[in-house]
XYZ file of C-alpha atoms in Angstrom:
606
model
C 162.087 16.326 51.306
C 160.754 12.771 52.007
C 158.538 12.158 55.056
C 161.151 9.961 56.903
C 163.858 12.569 56.391
C 161.569 15.385 57.559
C 160.697 13.467 60.730
C 164.398 12.814 61.408
C 165.150 16.563 61.137
C 162.231 17.321 63.485
C 163.537 14.822 66.041
C 167.079 16.166 65.953
C 165.789 19.748 66.322
C 163.632 18.819 69.305
C 166.585 17.016 70.907
C 168.817 20.063 70.534
C 166.128 22.303 72.045
C 165.743 19.992 75.027
C 169.524 19.757 75.531
C 169.757 23.560 75.498
C 167.176 24.022 78.269
C 167.856 23.905 82.048
C 167.475 20.409 83.534
C 164.530 19.628 85.837
C 164.170 16.630 88.135
C 161.035 14.544 88.299
C 159.403 15.554 84.952
C 157.090 12.762 83.654
C 157.098 12.165 79.899
C 153.636 11.126 78.702
C 152.983 12.497 75.184
C 154.790 10.674 72.363
C 154.739 10.692 68.514
C 156.530 7.865 66.729
C 157.515 6.622 63.276
C 160.242 4.239 62.176
C 162.943 6.948 62.288
C 162.242 9.260 65.236
C 160.531 9.820 68.597
C 159.474 13.277 69.848
C 158.515 13.365 73.543
C 156.950 16.247 75.544
C 156.985 16.644 79.324
C 153.649 16.886 81.139
C 154.810 19.405 83.787
C 157.483 22.075 83.341
C 156.234 24.568 85.915
C 156.395 24.663 89.734
C 153.235 25.077 91.843
C 151.965 28.339 93.333
C 151.491 28.655 97.095
C 150.627 31.299 99.685
C 149.904 31.216 103.412
C 146.996 33.120 104.910
C 147.752 35.635 107.663
C 146.011 34.433 110.850
C 145.894 38.005 112.182
C 148.153 40.390 114.064
C 148.177 38.047 117.095
C 147.290 34.447 117.947
C 147.026 32.416 121.136
C 146.177 28.905 122.351
C 145.666 26.693 119.245
C 145.445 28.626 115.983
C 144.475 27.328 112.537
C 147.048 28.099 109.839
C 145.865 27.681 106.241
C 147.788 27.671 102.977
C 146.468 27.925 99.410
C 148.289 25.882 96.769
C 147.567 25.057 93.120
C 149.303 23.277 90.234
C 147.667 23.098 86.800
C 149.588 20.081 85.537
C 150.358 17.250 87.995
C 148.553 18.594 91.064
C 149.728 19.205 94.636
C 151.503 16.279 96.327
C 151.992 17.941 99.727
C 152.136 21.259 101.577
C 154.467 21.792 104.568
C 153.488 24.656 106.916
C 156.317 26.128 109.038
C 156.995 28.841 111.635
C 160.122 30.912 112.396
C 160.753 32.499 115.821
C 162.855 35.649 116.080
C 166.577 34.722 115.737
C 165.543 31.072 115.268
C 165.183 28.498 112.489
C 162.201 27.296 110.463
C 160.215 24.546 112.221
C 157.481 22.386 110.661
C 153.969 22.696 112.106
C 152.472 19.981 109.890
C 152.568 18.308 106.477
C 149.232 17.975 104.685
C 148.437 16.248 101.396
C 144.843 17.299 100.712
C 142.984 20.593 100.466
C 142.161 22.565 102.491
C 145.843 22.720 103.486
C 145.369 23.607 107.166
C 147.233 22.930 110.426
C 146.404 23.318 114.097
C 149.252 25.307 115.655
C 149.588 24.858 119.424
C 151.173 28.149 120.510
C 151.012 27.431 124.251
C 154.392 25.667 124.127
C 156.076 28.659 122.501
C 157.479 31.867 123.905
C 155.314 34.918 123.327
C 156.618 37.243 120.631
C 156.765 37.763 116.842
C 156.780 34.778 114.454
C 156.902 34.310 110.677
C 154.785 31.705 108.874
C 155.309 30.161 105.448
C 154.251 27.179 103.324
C 156.299 24.928 101.011
C 154.304 23.184 98.242
C 155.473 20.193 96.165
C 153.661 19.104 92.985
C 153.357 15.660 91.460
C 156.426 16.217 89.274
C 158.617 17.022 92.283
C 158.873 20.796 91.809
C 158.703 22.885 94.992
C 157.765 26.498 95.716
C 158.175 28.375 99.006
C 155.581 31.053 99.754
C 156.262 34.574 100.939
C 156.164 34.724 104.744
C 153.536 36.464 106.879
C 154.070 37.801 110.403
C 151.983 37.342 113.525
C 152.548 37.643 117.273
C 152.032 34.795 119.738
C 150.365 36.387 122.755
C 149.212 33.810 125.291
C 150.130 36.220 128.053
C 150.452 39.995 128.111
C 152.892 40.942 125.353
C 154.259 44.345 124.342
C 155.997 44.748 120.988
C 157.909 47.506 119.231
C 158.384 47.435 115.467
C 161.909 48.151 114.241
C 162.169 51.559 112.531
C 165.158 50.245 110.538
C 168.887 49.824 111.089
C 169.568 53.487 110.288
C 167.256 56.467 110.965
C 167.265 60.259 110.625
C 164.986 63.225 111.269
C 161.476 62.368 112.484
C 160.919 58.606 112.693
C 157.583 56.826 113.155
C 157.556 54.353 116.065
C 154.839 51.710 116.299
C 154.157 49.678 119.450
C 151.441 47.123 120.162
C 149.940 45.370 123.201
C 148.517 41.836 122.995
C 146.705 39.773 125.615
C 145.526 42.829 127.554
C 142.158 41.366 128.444
C 139.822 44.014 129.937
C 142.655 46.259 131.156
C 143.606 49.488 129.382
C 147.347 49.951 128.915
C 149.466 53.009 128.233
C 152.818 52.656 126.530
C 156.146 54.502 126.926
C 158.816 54.103 124.238
C 162.307 54.351 125.759
C 165.886 54.553 124.476
C 169.354 53.743 125.791
C 172.795 53.958 124.260
C 173.478 50.659 122.491
C 174.619 47.910 124.867
C 173.799 49.967 128.013
C 170.897 49.798 130.472
C 170.187 53.450 131.290
C 166.686 53.867 129.833
C 165.078 57.236 129.111
C 161.568 57.886 127.732
C 161.475 59.451 124.272
C 159.840 62.864 124.325
C 156.431 62.756 122.633
C 156.354 58.942 123.034
C 155.048 58.617 126.612
C 151.649 57.561 127.937
C 150.597 56.454 124.455
C 147.131 54.999 123.994
C 146.023 52.656 121.227
C 147.144 52.530 118.419
C 150.440 53.320 120.306
C 152.203 55.364 117.609
C 154.459 58.388 117.929
C 157.181 60.345 116.115
C 160.774 60.178 117.373
C 162.622 63.416 116.606
C 166.226 62.190 116.274
C 167.738 65.602 115.479
C 168.537 66.230 119.147
C 170.351 62.903 119.532
C 174.022 62.094 119.074
C 174.805 60.228 115.860
C 175.475 56.846 117.493
C 173.654 53.546 118.010
C 170.671 53.197 120.341
C 168.591 50.357 121.773
C 164.805 50.882 121.871
C 161.997 49.234 123.814
C 158.295 49.697 124.609
C 156.930 49.476 128.173
C 153.173 48.883 128.617
C 151.651 49.721 132.038
C 148.200 49.414 133.580
C 148.289 49.880 137.344
C 150.615 47.236 138.740
C 150.531 45.230 135.483
C 153.539 45.848 133.268
C 155.111 44.333 130.123
C 158.349 45.229 128.341
C 158.947 44.489 124.679
C 161.979 42.745 123.226
C 164.830 45.145 122.420
C 165.143 46.757 119.031
C 168.914 46.891 119.212
C 171.654 49.020 117.681
C 169.533 51.510 115.709
C 171.976 54.040 114.263
C 170.951 57.711 114.289
C 172.554 59.563 111.390
C 171.622 63.196 110.841
C 175.032 64.141 109.435
C 175.263 64.740 105.697
C 178.031 62.931 103.793
C 180.854 64.756 101.999
C 181.623 64.580 98.291
C 184.064 66.129 95.809
C 183.734 65.881 92.034
C 186.986 64.968 90.284
C 187.939 67.307 87.430
C 187.742 65.164 84.252
C 189.879 67.672 82.313
C 189.152 69.487 79.069
C 188.603 68.982 76.208
C 186.631 65.747 76.605
C 186.465 63.326 73.715
C 185.229 59.774 73.273
C 184.804 57.599 76.337
C 185.865 59.473 79.470
C 186.204 58.421 83.117
C 184.112 60.567 85.472
C 184.556 60.139 89.216
C 184.114 61.584 92.682
C 185.373 60.967 96.208
C 182.670 60.483 98.854
C 182.763 59.633 102.547
C 180.293 59.225 105.403
C 181.530 58.405 108.905
C 178.146 57.343 110.287
C 175.886 55.091 108.195
C 178.093 54.945 105.108
C 177.652 55.960 101.479
C 174.618 54.449 99.739
C 175.060 55.961 96.263
C 176.850 58.643 94.257
C 175.125 60.116 91.196
C 177.429 61.827 88.674
C 175.662 64.512 86.624
C 176.279 66.998 83.812
C 174.527 70.147 82.574
C 175.122 72.415 79.615
C 176.823 75.652 80.671
C 174.275 78.353 81.515
C 171.458 75.884 82.272
C 170.188 74.278 85.471
C 168.955 71.041 83.911
C 171.145 68.260 85.264
C 171.293 64.886 83.554
C 172.737 61.661 84.908
C 176.069 60.272 83.776
C 175.813 57.229 86.050
C 174.911 56.047 89.548
C 177.617 54.215 91.531
C 176.995 52.344 94.784
C 180.481 51.068 95.649
C 183.902 52.687 95.860
C 185.675 53.827 93.751
C 182.824 56.107 92.695
C 183.574 56.397 88.977
C 182.259 55.306 85.592
C 183.110 55.430 81.900
C 180.839 57.635 79.766
C 180.838 58.014 75.989
C 180.693 61.766 75.294
C 179.909 61.126 71.621
C 176.278 60.754 72.692
C 175.978 64.423 73.732
C 176.338 67.589 71.679
C 179.698 69.315 71.469
C 179.911 72.344 73.744
C 180.694 73.570 77.263
C 179.415 71.651 80.272
C 179.499 71.568 84.066
C 179.751 68.355 86.087
C 178.912 67.572 89.715
C 178.287 64.670 92.107
C 175.347 64.040 94.456
C 175.988 61.611 97.330
C 173.325 60.035 99.533
C 174.165 58.084 102.697
C 172.317 55.011 103.992
C 170.161 57.215 106.235
C 169.042 59.237 103.204
C 171.051 62.420 103.870
C 172.131 64.020 100.542
C 175.047 66.319 99.665
C 175.818 67.989 96.324
C 179.436 68.691 95.403
C 180.844 71.955 94.139
C 180.459 72.260 90.368
C 183.404 71.663 88.016
C 182.558 74.172 85.273
C 183.497 74.917 81.677
C 184.564 71.437 80.613
C 184.463 71.293 76.807
C 183.167 68.263 74.904
C 184.688 68.216 71.428
C 184.161 65.189 69.223
C 184.127 67.062 65.937
C 187.684 66.132 64.849
C 189.095 63.020 66.486
C 188.768 61.031 69.652
C 190.863 58.217 71.027
C 190.811 56.407 74.340
C 192.796 53.512 75.704
C 190.859 50.888 77.603
C 192.177 50.296 81.096
C 193.775 46.818 81.107
C 193.537 46.572 84.916
C 195.792 47.687 87.734
C 198.101 44.652 87.901
C 199.659 43.361 84.692
C 201.673 40.187 84.121
C 202.669 37.995 81.200
C 201.169 39.013 77.855
C 198.468 41.689 78.118
C 195.986 42.617 75.390
C 195.830 46.407 74.943
C 192.873 47.932 73.088
C 192.034 51.468 72.015
C 188.909 53.082 70.603
C 189.541 55.711 67.896
C 187.273 57.873 65.706
C 187.918 60.793 63.389
C 185.841 62.719 60.895
C 188.988 62.764 58.730
C 189.429 58.992 59.020
C 191.890 57.068 61.161
C 195.285 56.418 59.606
C 196.827 54.652 62.619
C 196.715 54.257 66.372
C 199.971 53.988 68.306
C 199.984 52.596 71.862
C 202.811 53.827 74.077
C 204.178 53.197 77.580
C 206.164 55.222 80.105
C 207.428 54.532 83.592
C 205.211 56.038 86.278
C 206.023 59.744 86.698
C 208.094 59.828 83.506
C 207.397 61.839 80.345
C 209.525 59.564 78.143
C 207.154 57.504 76.012
C 208.114 54.302 74.181
C 206.063 52.716 71.418
C 204.539 49.305 72.153
C 202.778 48.850 68.822
C 200.995 50.608 65.927
C 197.739 49.335 64.425
C 196.159 50.685 61.222
C 192.831 48.864 61.289
C 190.033 48.590 63.832
C 189.807 47.118 66.360
C 193.026 48.872 67.410
C 194.839 46.417 69.656
C 198.100 44.641 70.304
C 199.707 42.191 72.721
C 202.242 43.602 75.186
C 204.735 41.157 76.685
C 205.274 42.683 80.122
C 208.166 40.298 80.776
C 210.299 42.513 78.509
C 210.164 45.417 80.983
C 211.131 45.709 84.643
C 208.488 45.218 87.307
C 207.124 48.510 88.600
C 204.687 51.341 87.925
C 203.681 52.297 84.378
C 201.327 54.517 82.441
C 199.843 53.959 78.995
C 198.360 56.157 76.281
C 197.172 55.935 72.672
C 198.051 58.371 69.876
C 195.696 58.682 66.894
C 196.927 59.904 63.516
C 194.001 61.030 61.336
C 193.703 61.311 57.551
C 195.069 64.843 57.702
C 198.159 63.682 59.627
C 196.965 65.448 62.786
C 197.537 63.619 66.056
C 195.219 63.234 69.010
C 196.497 61.774 72.262
C 194.262 59.889 74.670
C 194.026 60.456 78.383
C 196.802 58.663 80.218
C 195.837 55.385 81.892
C 197.956 55.577 85.033
C 198.397 53.628 88.235
C 199.333 50.422 86.394
C 201.735 47.943 87.968
C 203.722 45.360 86.025
C 204.230 42.464 88.392
C 205.619 39.188 87.113
C 206.390 37.760 90.547
C 206.202 33.940 90.401
C 204.234 33.651 93.687
C 200.743 35.117 93.288
C 197.260 34.770 94.672
C 195.387 32.234 92.528
C 191.984 31.814 94.201
C 189.906 32.464 97.312
C 186.901 30.351 98.290
C 184.622 29.898 101.300
C 182.624 26.913 102.535
C 179.574 27.170 104.803
C 180.141 24.814 107.691
C 178.142 26.737 110.268
C 174.514 26.832 111.349
C 173.424 29.855 109.280
C 174.165 30.232 105.564
C 175.418 33.676 104.559
C 176.733 34.667 108.005
C 180.177 34.327 109.583
C 179.798 31.376 111.920
C 181.728 28.644 113.701
C 182.606 25.898 111.225
C 182.834 28.164 108.167
C 186.018 27.757 106.085
C 188.114 30.213 104.023
C 190.696 28.799 101.576
C 193.489 30.931 100.072
C 195.353 29.277 97.198
C 198.732 30.548 95.936
C 200.045 30.008 92.400
C 203.224 28.333 93.715
C 204.645 26.960 96.939
C 205.031 29.560 99.672
C 207.666 29.685 102.418
C 205.359 29.128 105.413
C 207.859 30.573 107.870
C 207.333 33.980 106.216
C 203.670 33.757 107.241
C 204.470 32.807 110.850
C 207.947 32.205 112.248
C 208.796 28.494 112.343
C 205.393 27.456 110.996
C 205.257 24.161 109.083
C 201.566 24.235 108.120
C 200.228 22.352 111.156
C 197.164 23.650 113.019
C 197.855 27.129 114.387
C 195.449 29.168 116.503
C 194.722 32.589 114.955
C 191.967 35.209 114.958
C 190.012 36.164 111.810
C 189.096 39.861 111.760
C 186.294 41.315 109.594
C 186.080 45.124 109.401
C 183.181 47.211 108.083
C 184.109 48.741 104.729
C 182.964 52.280 105.530
C 185.827 53.270 107.894
C 188.206 51.755 105.307
C 186.768 54.004 102.583
C 185.390 50.997 100.681
C 181.643 51.573 101.187
C 178.971 49.330 102.695
C 179.949 46.301 100.604
C 183.681 46.725 101.156
C 183.863 44.626 104.347
C 187.420 43.283 104.588
C 188.823 40.116 106.206
C 192.363 39.582 107.484
C 194.096 37.323 110.017
C 195.696 38.151 113.391
C 197.877 35.988 115.590
C 195.717 36.906 118.595
C 192.656 39.109 119.193
C 193.852 42.652 118.555
C 197.389 41.327 117.960
C 199.894 41.295 115.088
C 198.663 40.739 111.528
C 199.511 37.435 109.808
C 200.968 38.477 106.400
C 198.367 36.700 104.308
C 197.090 40.046 103.007
C 193.379 40.837 103.038
C 190.152 39.601 101.431
C 187.551 42.115 100.249
C 184.245 40.264 100.727
C 182.246 42.597 98.440
C 179.147 42.284 100.638
C 177.909 43.701 103.971
C 178.741 41.087 106.658
C 179.173 43.367 109.734
C 177.162 46.360 110.901
C 178.299 49.946 110.293
C 181.582 50.890 111.993
C 181.905 47.442 113.655
C 184.880 45.074 113.672
C 184.118 41.399 114.302
C 186.741 38.880 115.461
C 186.446 35.087 115.480
C 188.855 32.479 116.783
C 190.125 30.265 113.979
C 192.518 27.437 113.154
C 195.004 28.006 110.311
C 196.570 25.115 108.400
C 198.539 24.897 105.152
C 198.886 22.033 102.717
C 200.463 21.471 99.314
C 197.898 20.715 96.613
C 198.307 20.146 92.887
C 196.635 22.594 90.500
C 197.029 22.023 86.749
C 199.955 19.697 87.486
C 201.771 22.273 89.650
C 202.257 21.887 93.443
C 200.935 25.016 95.189
C 200.309 26.128 98.772
C 196.747 26.308 100.063
C 196.061 28.013 103.417
C 192.838 26.990 105.173
C 191.145 29.020 107.928
C 188.422 27.242 109.933
C 186.303 29.614 111.994
C 185.476 28.969 115.641
C 183.879 30.971 118.451
C 183.566 34.755 118.655
C 186.723 36.492 119.941
C 187.460 39.699 121.835
C 184.367 41.796 122.566
C 182.519 40.654 119.417
C 178.790 39.897 119.849
C 176.522 38.026 117.439
C 174.285 41.019 116.728
C 177.207 42.794 114.990
C 177.065 40.148 112.228
C 174.714 40.399 109.262
C 173.231 37.531 107.243
C 173.884 38.099 103.520
C 171.511 36.699 100.892
C 173.192 38.034 97.740
C 175.998 36.469 95.697
C 179.402 38.083 95.273
C 182.942 37.495 94.037
C 185.607 38.022 96.713
C 189.042 39.558 96.022
C 192.178 38.455 97.858
C 195.161 40.847 97.883
C 198.225 38.901 99.143
C 200.999 40.490 101.194
C 204.487 40.955 99.716
C 205.908 39.829 103.090
C 205.146 36.249 102.063
C 207.785 34.711 99.791
C 208.189 31.630 97.647
C 210.706 28.889 98.469
C 213.424 30.932 96.703
C 212.782 34.014 98.850
C 211.058 36.050 96.145
C 208.202 38.214 97.481
C 204.603 37.461 96.586
C 202.753 39.642 94.107
C 200.196 42.025 95.619
C 197.956 41.735 92.551
C 194.398 40.908 93.695
C 193.035 37.438 92.942
C 189.292 37.296 92.228
C 187.255 34.293 93.367
C 186.885 31.820 90.511
C 183.763 29.958 89.476
C 180.142 31.061 89.315
C 178.920 33.820 91.614
C 177.756 32.280 94.881
C 176.740 33.126 98.412
C 179.701 33.178 100.819
C 179.922 31.456 104.194
């Protein structure tokens, strides 16, 4: 290869590599190699800086010096911003410094006494930024008592830790007290009275009702007294959850669905571990761990030896209480002849659906036949037969009536023996023209990740809806409603099954928009939050088709809802909207109840 051609290949390769990498703003290109055919350029800084903030101590007062450490091996540090965060507040800048040592003088005398977080944000010469981990200190310009939170949910014996700042020469004793959540009748906790430094004790919760409590610390020295901020709504949960292992049947071949039902009325289910053990042994091995309902998983039994097994489920609630189910015994795994399983195509089916089966046989697979039957029927009708892997076919659901169906696959091996898969049941063919197409949220409030005034929810149908079936006489103009968000645990959906729907008034009739499963934990256990909202509807064009889009704009809290019931979520999720069949299209045909999953990349809601 000639030198010019080789350099051209090198340049094109480098260009493709750069195009395939994530884009970065502010990178300065300084190193260059040239000839008459190509230019290869390298960036001087691809990496962000490192930064940390030093902890000034457990407490500060008057004017405190806050110092950050920041480095960048390529383009150097351009600036460091040092910030503080009060409890239930927002980050506020103390200072911006451009030269080491990166220190600020923090005048705490203008601030309320109490706990604060500190952090630093460093920017390098290429424009990359890094935010440090936060450290915690307490501003104590006057006498301050504090009580550390033991957590949202507690059980058994719980360590409580109080502190006293600004005591001067006086010696203080501390009582830790409790009251039912949102009440003011305070009672000292046994074994947590007259505490001396370091003000720690153990709270035995086993004698307490399994409800929410507020906690506080009271420091006293003679006539001098200080009361800490409340640690609110701490849920005591000493009740074990319940769990039942579902019988997977026998014999078991190929990929099998294992599942359990689990409930916990207090703190909610944290996880369910499905296990198996060979008959006659006590060595349990994990099939899977599931953290959200339904508590089930698919497991390939080909990976374990043929024989007799027992299965069970172990549930743990958020408080850490475990329960083990009764054992389902003598389930036989037999993969020595043939195995066939039909992959679940999903609950709601419409249009043309791809059906796939997995089949294996020591005698070879001659064919796999996929069959359908109406729900509850034993009359099976062939959909297709495939003789080569992967075993699949397309099923036009428009050729059958809407309704419930079940599917199965039948394997014929090289010896003409047949093996029938487990039935995939609970399927619904629904070719209704009006369907849920998308659900999206927009953060318009003060706090990202939390339900707040100004936040927006948009529900988009696949066609134009008859708005009067959503609210009598409604034409899409602004209509006052109430958005309700219920904790997923009482609904049997687990901690991340919080569900949103719409009411005409607080506690009133439901607007037949259906419900949205948020798939994250936005309200505290066993709470229902309500927010005033404005509902509008417009016709928008999607892929050239006019469709109805309903917009809900959140306002103030409604009913008895208080801010502390709401959680701030930091994780991404994909919401699911299940429309109501009460809504119809312009021809009076009911909407499909097939869930619509939020489109686009996973993001943080609200």
